[in-house]
Tab-separated table of C-alpha atoms in Angstrom:
chain	number	residue	atom	x	y	z
A	1	MET	CA	86.299	64.775	89.542
A	2	ARG	CA	86.684	61.747	91.778
A	3	TRP	CA	90.466	61.779	91.594
A	4	VAL	CA	91.110	65.236	92.992
A	5	GLY	CA	90.793	64.176	96.607
A	6	ARG	CA	92.577	60.862	96.142
A	7	VAL	CA	95.756	61.453	94.199
A	8	GLY	CA	97.588	62.956	97.153
A	9	SER	CA	96.615	60.236	99.610
A	10	ALA	CA	97.604	57.558	97.111
A	11	ALA	CA	100.984	59.193	96.621
A	12	ALA	CA	101.540	59.463	100.355
A	13	LEU	CA	100.739	55.814	101.014
A	14	LEU	CA	102.292	54.249	97.949
A	15	THR	CA	105.419	56.372	98.070
A	16	ALA	CA	105.923	55.555	101.716
A	17	VAL	CA	105.484	51.800	101.431
A	18	VAL	CA	106.215	50.891	97.807
A	19	ALA	CA	109.139	53.289	97.416
A	20	GLY	CA	110.726	51.818	100.525
A	21	ALA	CA	110.371	54.899	102.718
A	22	VAL	CA	108.504	53.225	105.582
A	23	PRO	CA	110.646	52.998	108.717
A	24	GLY	CA	110.370	50.279	111.367
A	25	HIS	CA	107.138	49.279	113.082
A	26	ALA	CA	105.451	52.082	114.986
A	27	ALA	CA	103.934	51.456	118.391
A	28	ASP	CA	100.413	52.455	117.355
A	29	GLY	CA	100.508	50.793	113.949
A	30	PRO	CA	99.173	47.317	113.118
A	31	PRO	CA	101.063	44.258	114.348
A	32	GLY	CA	104.169	43.443	112.373
A	33	GLY	CA	102.755	40.211	110.936
A	34	ASP	CA	99.519	41.822	109.793
A	35	ARG	CA	101.401	44.735	108.334
A	36	ALA	CA	103.681	42.377	106.415
A	37	VAL	CA	100.683	40.468	105.042
A	38	ALA	CA	98.989	43.701	103.963
A	39	ALA	CA	102.195	44.963	102.350
A	40	ALA	CA	102.596	41.658	100.483
A	41	ARG	CA	99.016	41.914	99.203
A	42	ALA	CA	99.629	45.483	98.125
A	43	GLU	CA	102.771	44.424	96.288
A	44	ARG	CA	100.847	41.685	94.469
A	45	LEU	CA	98.123	44.145	93.516
A	46	MET	CA	100.725	46.575	92.246
A	47	ARG	CA	102.180	43.834	90.035
A	48	ASP	CA	98.682	43.086	88.739
A	49	ALA	CA	98.238	46.779	88.003
A	50	ALA	CA	101.570	46.868	86.172
A	51	ARG	CA	100.432	43.975	83.954
A	52	ALA	CA	97.158	45.813	83.303
A	53	VAL	CA	99.132	48.939	82.359
A	54	GLU	CA	101.105	46.849	79.861
A	55	ALA	CA	97.875	45.430	78.408
A	56	HIS	CA	96.432	48.946	78.214
A	57	GLU	CA	99.428	50.224	76.280
A	58	GLN	CA	99.419	47.232	73.931
A	59	ALA	CA	95.735	47.854	73.188
A	60	ARG	CA	96.419	51.562	72.669
A	61	ALA	CA	99.224	50.772	70.212
A	62	ALA	CA	96.949	48.318	68.388
A	63	VAL	CA	94.226	50.967	68.148
A	64	GLU	CA	96.690	53.476	66.704
A	65	ARG	CA	98.035	50.939	64.190
A	66	GLY	CA	94.484	50.033	63.214
A	67	ALA	CA	93.603	53.687	62.755
A	68	ARG	CA	96.572	54.146	60.401
A	69	GLU	CA	95.640	51.013	58.441
A	70	LEU	CA	92.016	52.121	58.267
A	71	ALA	CA	93.045	55.539	56.971
A	72	GLY	CA	95.233	53.872	54.321
A	73	THR	CA	92.370	51.610	53.283
A	74	GLY	CA	90.091	54.619	53.002
A	75	ARG	CA	92.586	56.421	50.793
A	76	ARG	CA	92.977	53.368	48.562
A	77	GLU	CA	89.220	52.965	48.252
A	78	ALA	CA	88.773	56.627	47.362
A	79	ALA	CA	91.515	56.430	44.725
A	80	GLU	CA	90.018	53.231	43.305
A	81	GLN	CA	86.579	54.830	43.186
A	82	ARG	CA	87.990	57.770	41.198
A	83	ARG	CA	89.644	55.294	38.829
A	84	LEU	CA	86.381	53.366	38.470
A	85	ASP	CA	84.522	56.580	37.685
A	86	ARG	CA	87.030	57.357	34.907
A	87	LEU	CA	86.707	53.820	33.500
A	88	LEU	CA	82.910	54.033	33.531
A	89	ARG	CA	83.029	57.336	31.678
A	90	ALA	CA	85.405	55.835	29.105
A	91	LEU	CA	83.150	52.789	28.736
A	92	GLY	CA	80.150	55.033	28.216
A	93	GLN	CA	81.962	56.997	25.528
A	94	GLN	CA	82.920	53.741	23.806
A	95	ALA	CA	79.324	52.530	23.851
A	96	ARG	CA	78.009	55.801	22.458
A	97	ALA	CA	80.608	55.795	19.671
A	98	GLU	CA	79.676	52.202	18.779
A	99	TYR	CA	76.006	53.110	18.705
A	100	ARG	CA	76.573	56.131	16.443
A	101	SER	CA	78.702	54.072	14.035
A	102	GLY	CA	76.007	51.399	13.762
A	103	GLY	CA	78.393	48.658	14.836
A	104	GLY	CA	77.517	45.629	16.874
A	105	GLY	CA	75.513	42.491	16.294
A	106	LEU	CA	76.287	39.560	13.968
A	107	TRP	CA	76.123	41.587	10.701
A	108	GLY	CA	77.984	44.590	12.066
A	109	PRO	CA	81.422	43.704	10.605
A	110	VAL	CA	80.108	41.579	7.667
A	111	LEU	CA	77.454	43.705	6.006
A	112	PRO	CA	79.832	46.506	4.918
A	113	LEU	CA	82.045	43.920	3.167
A	114	ILE	CA	79.077	42.666	1.110
A	115	THR	CA	77.576	46.007	0.179
A	116	SER	CA	80.617	48.250	-0.062
A	117	ARG	CA	82.006	49.348	-3.450
A	118	SER	CA	85.449	49.267	-1.823
A	119	PRO	CA	85.874	45.949	0.071
A	120	GLU	CA	89.447	46.929	1.052
A	121	ARG	CA	88.218	49.986	2.951
A	122	ALA	CA	85.396	47.981	4.463
A	123	LEU	CA	87.840	45.309	5.621
A	124	ASP	CA	90.053	47.968	7.197
A	125	GLY	CA	87.006	49.310	9.046
A	126	ALA	CA	86.134	45.804	10.239
A	127	VAL	CA	89.653	45.347	11.640
A	128	ARG	CA	89.362	48.648	13.482
A	129	ALA	CA	85.959	47.572	14.823
A	130	ARG	CA	87.395	44.318	16.121
A	131	ARG	CA	90.135	46.273	17.802
A	132	GLY	CA	87.486	48.497	19.354
A	133	ASP	CA	85.645	45.420	20.579
A	134	ARG	CA	88.803	44.157	22.201
A	135	ALA	CA	89.419	47.568	23.779
A	136	ALA	CA	85.845	47.626	25.072
A	137	GLY	CA	86.280	44.140	26.497
A	138	GLN	CA	89.513	45.140	28.195
A	139	LEU	CA	87.818	48.253	29.542
A	140	THR	CA	84.981	46.157	30.919
A	141	ASP	CA	87.479	43.831	32.607
A	142	ARG	CA	89.217	46.784	34.184
A	143	VAL	CA	85.889	48.104	35.481
A	144	ARG	CA	85.136	44.710	37.016
A	145	GLN	CA	88.597	44.547	38.595
A	146	ALA	CA	88.218	48.052	40.040
A	147	ARG	CA	84.881	47.102	41.549
A	148	ASP	CA	86.428	43.962	43.040
A	149	ARG	CA	89.226	46.006	44.605
A	150	ILE	CA	86.731	48.454	46.092
A	151	ALA	CA	84.745	45.554	47.551
A	152	ALA	CA	87.962	44.088	49.011
A	153	ASP	CA	88.892	47.472	50.537
A	154	ARG	CA	85.461	47.771	52.102
A	155	ALA	CA	85.754	44.272	53.559
A	156	THR	CA	89.175	45.173	54.971
A	157	ALA	CA	87.757	48.367	56.473
A	158	ALA	CA	84.957	46.409	58.137
A	159	ARG	CA	87.487	43.954	59.575
A	160	LEU	CA	89.666	46.799	60.867
A	161	LEU	CA	86.685	48.542	62.455
A	162	GLY	CA	85.781	45.314	64.228
A	163	ALA	CA	89.352	44.951	65.479
A	164	GLN	CA	89.303	48.591	66.621
A	165	ARG	CA	86.214	47.945	68.720
A	166	VAL	CA	87.817	44.851	70.272
A	167	GLN	CA	91.000	46.736	71.158
A	168	ALA	CA	89.057	49.724	72.509
A	169	THR	CA	87.126	47.357	74.784
A	170	ARG	CA	90.370	45.691	75.847
A	171	ARG	CA	91.878	49.075	76.633
A	172	ALA	CA	88.868	50.162	78.701
A	173	THR	CA	88.907	46.847	80.569
A	174	ALA	CA	92.615	47.205	81.317
A	175	ARG	CA	92.085	50.741	82.581
A	176	ALA	CA	89.311	49.579	84.909
A	177	GLN	CA	91.599	46.808	86.179
A	178	ILE	CA	94.388	49.304	86.818
A	179	GLU	CA	92.102	51.525	88.869
A	180	ALA	CA	90.594	48.620	90.792
A	181	ARG	CA	93.962	47.023	91.620
A	182	LEU	CA	95.479	50.297	92.745
A	183	ASP	CA	92.412	51.130	94.854
A	184	GLU	CA	92.746	47.731	96.534
A	185	ALA	CA	96.456	48.334	97.014
A	186	GLN	CA	95.675	51.623	98.738
A	187	GLU	CA	93.415	49.848	101.198
A	188	GLU	CA	96.073	47.260	101.950
A	189	LEU	CA	98.679	49.970	102.392
A	190	ARG	CA	96.439	51.832	104.815
A	191	ARG	CA	96.413	48.689	106.908
A	192	ALA	CA	100.196	48.438	106.700
A	193	GLN	CA	100.884	52.106	107.231
A	194	ALA	CA	102.044	53.457	110.582
A	195	PRO	CA	100.831	57.037	111.199
A	196	GLN	CA	104.327	58.504	111.418
A	197	ALA	CA	105.675	56.530	108.482
A	198	VAL	CA	104.925	59.143	105.817
A	199	PRO	CA	108.173	60.954	105.008
A	200	ALA	CA	108.214	64.587	105.905
A	201	SER	CA	108.458	67.131	103.108
A	202	ARG	CA	111.688	69.094	102.978
A	203	GLY	CA	110.019	72.441	102.734
A	204	ASP	CA	106.536	73.903	102.798
A	205	CYS	CA	103.826	73.425	100.194
A	206	ALA	CA	104.987	76.701	98.721
A	207	GLN	CA	102.967	78.434	96.040
A	208	GLY	CA	103.966	81.554	94.174
A	209	ASP	CA	103.781	83.467	90.943
A	210	VAL	CA	105.683	81.943	88.024
A	211	THR	CA	104.016	84.036	85.344
A	212	GLY	CA	106.404	84.759	82.511
A	213	LEU	CA	108.847	81.985	83.370
A	214	GLY	CA	107.242	79.497	81.019
A	215	THR	CA	106.177	80.376	77.508
A	216	ALA	CA	103.342	78.743	75.598
A	217	THR	CA	104.581	77.419	72.259
A	218	ASP	CA	103.137	76.431	68.902
A	219	ARG	CA	104.510	72.949	69.473
A	220	ALA	CA	102.049	70.394	70.825
A	221	TRP	CA	104.609	68.811	73.187
A	222	VAL	CA	107.802	70.011	74.878
A	223	ALA	CA	110.322	68.754	77.433
A	224	PRO	CA	109.417	69.439	81.089
A	225	VAL	CA	112.683	71.326	81.625
A	226	ASP	CA	115.144	72.971	79.244
A	227	PRO	CA	117.941	71.966	79.205
A	228	ALA	CA	116.946	68.457	80.273
A	229	PRO	CA	119.914	66.469	81.664
A	230	LEU	CA	118.804	62.920	82.479
A	231	SER	CA	119.557	61.050	85.687
A	232	ALA	CA	117.599	58.074	87.105
A	233	GLY	CA	115.372	56.508	84.465
A	234	PHE	CA	112.121	54.589	84.512
A	235	GLY	CA	112.432	51.159	86.111
A	236	ALA	CA	115.862	51.877	87.569
A	237	GLY	CA	116.846	50.154	90.801
A	238	GLY	CA	118.363	51.845	93.798
A	239	ASP	CA	118.330	52.248	97.545
A	240	ARG	CA	115.562	54.827	97.388
A	241	TRP	CA	113.091	52.512	95.588
A	242	ALA	CA	112.038	49.167	96.954
A	243	HIS	CA	111.228	47.818	93.477
A	244	ARG	CA	111.681	50.226	90.591
A	245	HIS	CA	111.774	53.897	89.791
A	246	THR	CA	108.372	55.082	88.606
A	247	GLY	CA	109.424	57.993	86.410
A	248	GLN	CA	112.272	59.859	84.742
A	249	ASP	CA	114.496	62.192	86.759
A	250	PHE	CA	116.049	65.329	85.313
A	251	ALA	CA	119.189	66.547	87.091
A	252	VAL	CA	118.380	70.256	87.318
A	253	ASP	CA	119.224	72.707	90.080
A	254	THR	CA	116.673	74.218	92.428
A	255	GLY	CA	114.813	77.068	90.767
A	256	THR	CA	114.711	75.661	87.221
A	257	THR	CA	111.419	76.392	85.458
A	258	VAL	CA	109.254	73.271	85.177
A	259	ARG	CA	106.885	73.325	82.204
A	260	ALA	CA	103.753	71.442	81.239
A	261	VAL	CA	104.782	69.024	78.503
A	262	GLY	CA	101.443	69.457	76.731
A	263	ALA	CA	98.067	71.141	76.967
A	264	GLY	CA	95.788	69.972	79.739
A	265	THR	CA	94.104	70.711	83.042
A	266	VAL	CA	95.791	70.790	86.446
A	267	LEU	CA	94.180	67.899	88.305
A	268	PHE	CA	96.076	67.935	91.580
A	269	VAL	CA	98.490	70.121	93.544
A	270	GLY	CA	99.932	68.811	96.793
A	271	CYS	CA	102.852	68.421	99.163
A	272	GLY	CA	103.909	66.631	102.320
A	273	ASP	CA	104.568	63.108	101.015
A	274	GLY	CA	107.495	61.410	99.325
A	275	PHE	CA	106.981	63.459	96.180
A	276	GLY	CA	107.142	66.742	98.073
A	277	ASN	CA	105.568	69.619	96.226
A	278	GLN	CA	103.928	68.143	93.137
A	279	VAL	CA	101.566	68.885	90.270
A	280	VAL	CA	99.519	66.378	88.258
A	281	VAL	CA	98.144	67.428	84.836
A	282	ARG	CA	95.410	65.630	82.915
A	283	HIS	CA	95.870	65.695	79.126
A	284	PRO	CA	93.113	65.359	76.487
A	285	ASN	CA	94.722	62.189	75.081
A	286	GLY	CA	93.841	60.330	78.299
A	287	TYR	CA	97.271	60.421	79.943
A	288	TYR	CA	98.401	62.161	83.116
A	289	THR	CA	101.794	63.733	83.840
A	290	GLN	CA	103.309	64.378	87.256
A	291	TYR	CA	105.991	66.904	88.219
A	292	ALA	CA	107.461	66.302	91.688
A	293	HIS	CA	109.969	67.620	94.284
A	294	LEU	CA	109.214	71.233	93.318
A	295	SER	CA	110.464	74.134	95.413
A	296	LEU	CA	107.576	76.335	94.246
A	297	ILE	CA	104.166	75.605	92.741
A	298	GLY	CA	102.679	78.197	90.413
A	299	VAL	CA	99.320	76.657	89.465
A	300	SER	CA	96.109	75.513	91.128
A	301	PRO	CA	93.689	72.635	90.497
A	302	GLY	CA	91.425	73.397	87.556
A	303	ASP	CA	93.915	75.674	85.773
A	304	GLU	CA	94.117	75.171	82.017
A	305	VAL	CA	97.694	74.987	80.771
A	306	ALA	CA	99.333	74.901	77.364
A	307	ALA	CA	102.511	73.159	76.264
A	308	GLY	CA	105.340	75.170	77.805
A	309	THR	CA	103.281	76.817	80.555
A	310	ALA	CA	105.276	77.169	83.795
A	311	LEU	CA	103.940	74.908	86.538
A	312	GLY	CA	106.530	75.784	89.166
A	313	LEU	CA	110.216	75.611	90.008
A	314	SER	CA	112.306	72.517	90.576
A	315	GLY	CA	113.614	71.729	94.018
A	316	ALA	CA	114.390	69.069	96.607
A	317	THR	CA	111.174	68.613	98.577
A	318	GLY	CA	109.998	65.167	99.645
A	319	ASN	CA	112.001	61.967	99.626
A	320	VAL	CA	115.113	63.069	97.736
A	321	SER	CA	118.881	63.093	98.039
A	322	GLY	CA	119.307	66.299	96.090
A	323	PRO	CA	117.530	68.762	93.783
A	324	HIS	CA	115.981	67.338	90.603
A	325	LEU	CA	112.678	67.033	88.774
A	326	HIS	CA	110.829	63.729	88.985
A	327	PHE	CA	108.584	63.390	85.909
A	328	GLU	CA	105.990	60.670	85.381
A	329	VAL	CA	103.530	59.682	82.651
A	330	ARG	CA	100.546	57.698	83.920
A	331	VAL	CA	97.590	55.857	82.456
A	332	THR	CA	95.469	56.931	85.450
A	333	PRO	CA	96.170	59.607	88.069
A	334	GLN	CA	97.259	56.941	90.551
A	335	LEU	CA	100.828	56.137	91.397
A	336	GLY	CA	101.501	52.661	90.041
A	337	SER	CA	99.981	53.263	86.590
A	338	GLY	CA	103.100	54.834	85.122
A	339	ILE	CA	104.774	54.042	81.806
A	340	ASP	CA	108.256	54.886	80.564
A	341	PRO	CA	108.174	58.661	79.892
A	342	MET	CA	111.010	58.709	77.354
A	343	PRO	CA	109.406	56.660	74.530
A	344	TRP	CA	106.158	58.489	75.283
A	345	LEU	CA	107.865	61.858	74.763
A	346	HIS	CA	109.787	60.613	71.708
A	347	ALA	CA	106.539	59.464	70.086
A	348	ARG	CA	105.340	63.067	70.419
A	349	GLY	CA	108.415	64.609	68.851
A	350	VAL	CA	110.240	65.475	72.097
A	351	HIS	CA	113.828	64.199	72.080
A	352	VAL	CA	115.888	64.828	75.200
């Protein structure tokens, strides 16, 4: 797992510089001009990464829409195939009945009129036969139309599958761009970073037992805290962020149980940077969630968690002005790949 050893260092560097926590030039750091150039490059790379995140999410949404359309096409094709099967059975029954009655051919409706002792009854039979012919013709048309609709559905499915492959490739490309840009940004930030510029954590990297505080639930997704009063939102401006807020804050007191929002694996546990005590969880759907400024951490890297499992307790460690939970949803484990957590939670049935 290549990210385990890198998430913490990325958070330390990016939080310090990008979040505006870097103090003035340190004596043993790089020259001010070089540091400014490196910081400007890092900022540009972060903007590139943000655009790649947007492209990634657009491709993901397109894949999901395509999957729904493809499922609908499959259902329509299956229903049309069942209808075609019924029509074919009805057509077969019609053909067998015509064969048993001796109808068909040029003399079929005429010969009974010539030979019958009761022309009136024969004429009535001929009328019924013509009606049967019309019904058979209509049935044949309906069979042909059903086959045409099935062919059209299959063509649509092929087109959707092709579009799915294109969007999946676009999504993978965007993800690779996100990782590459943020890796480059890290290198630039290392050049810009003075050794003493990393903000000190307000508290130790405290770990403890939180067993029983969080409860696994039958729901696939839950809120990270309950109740969940909102404070600073994603993209918000403020003195504590040089550009924008990278997550959603929940205004909870120290000691509030912080829960995994969904099933996953604990990827990273760390402390000592702007996020203070933090946990990053990798979810099977390809996203990562971060829980920061904790007063106590109750899990370790590699732990499997369920929705509702307690990860720790909220607090005020790291670069904060007061106790709260900082919650992020990321496309990759790196800081800078975040998306707005609220629509993400809403799409999974979590409304806070």
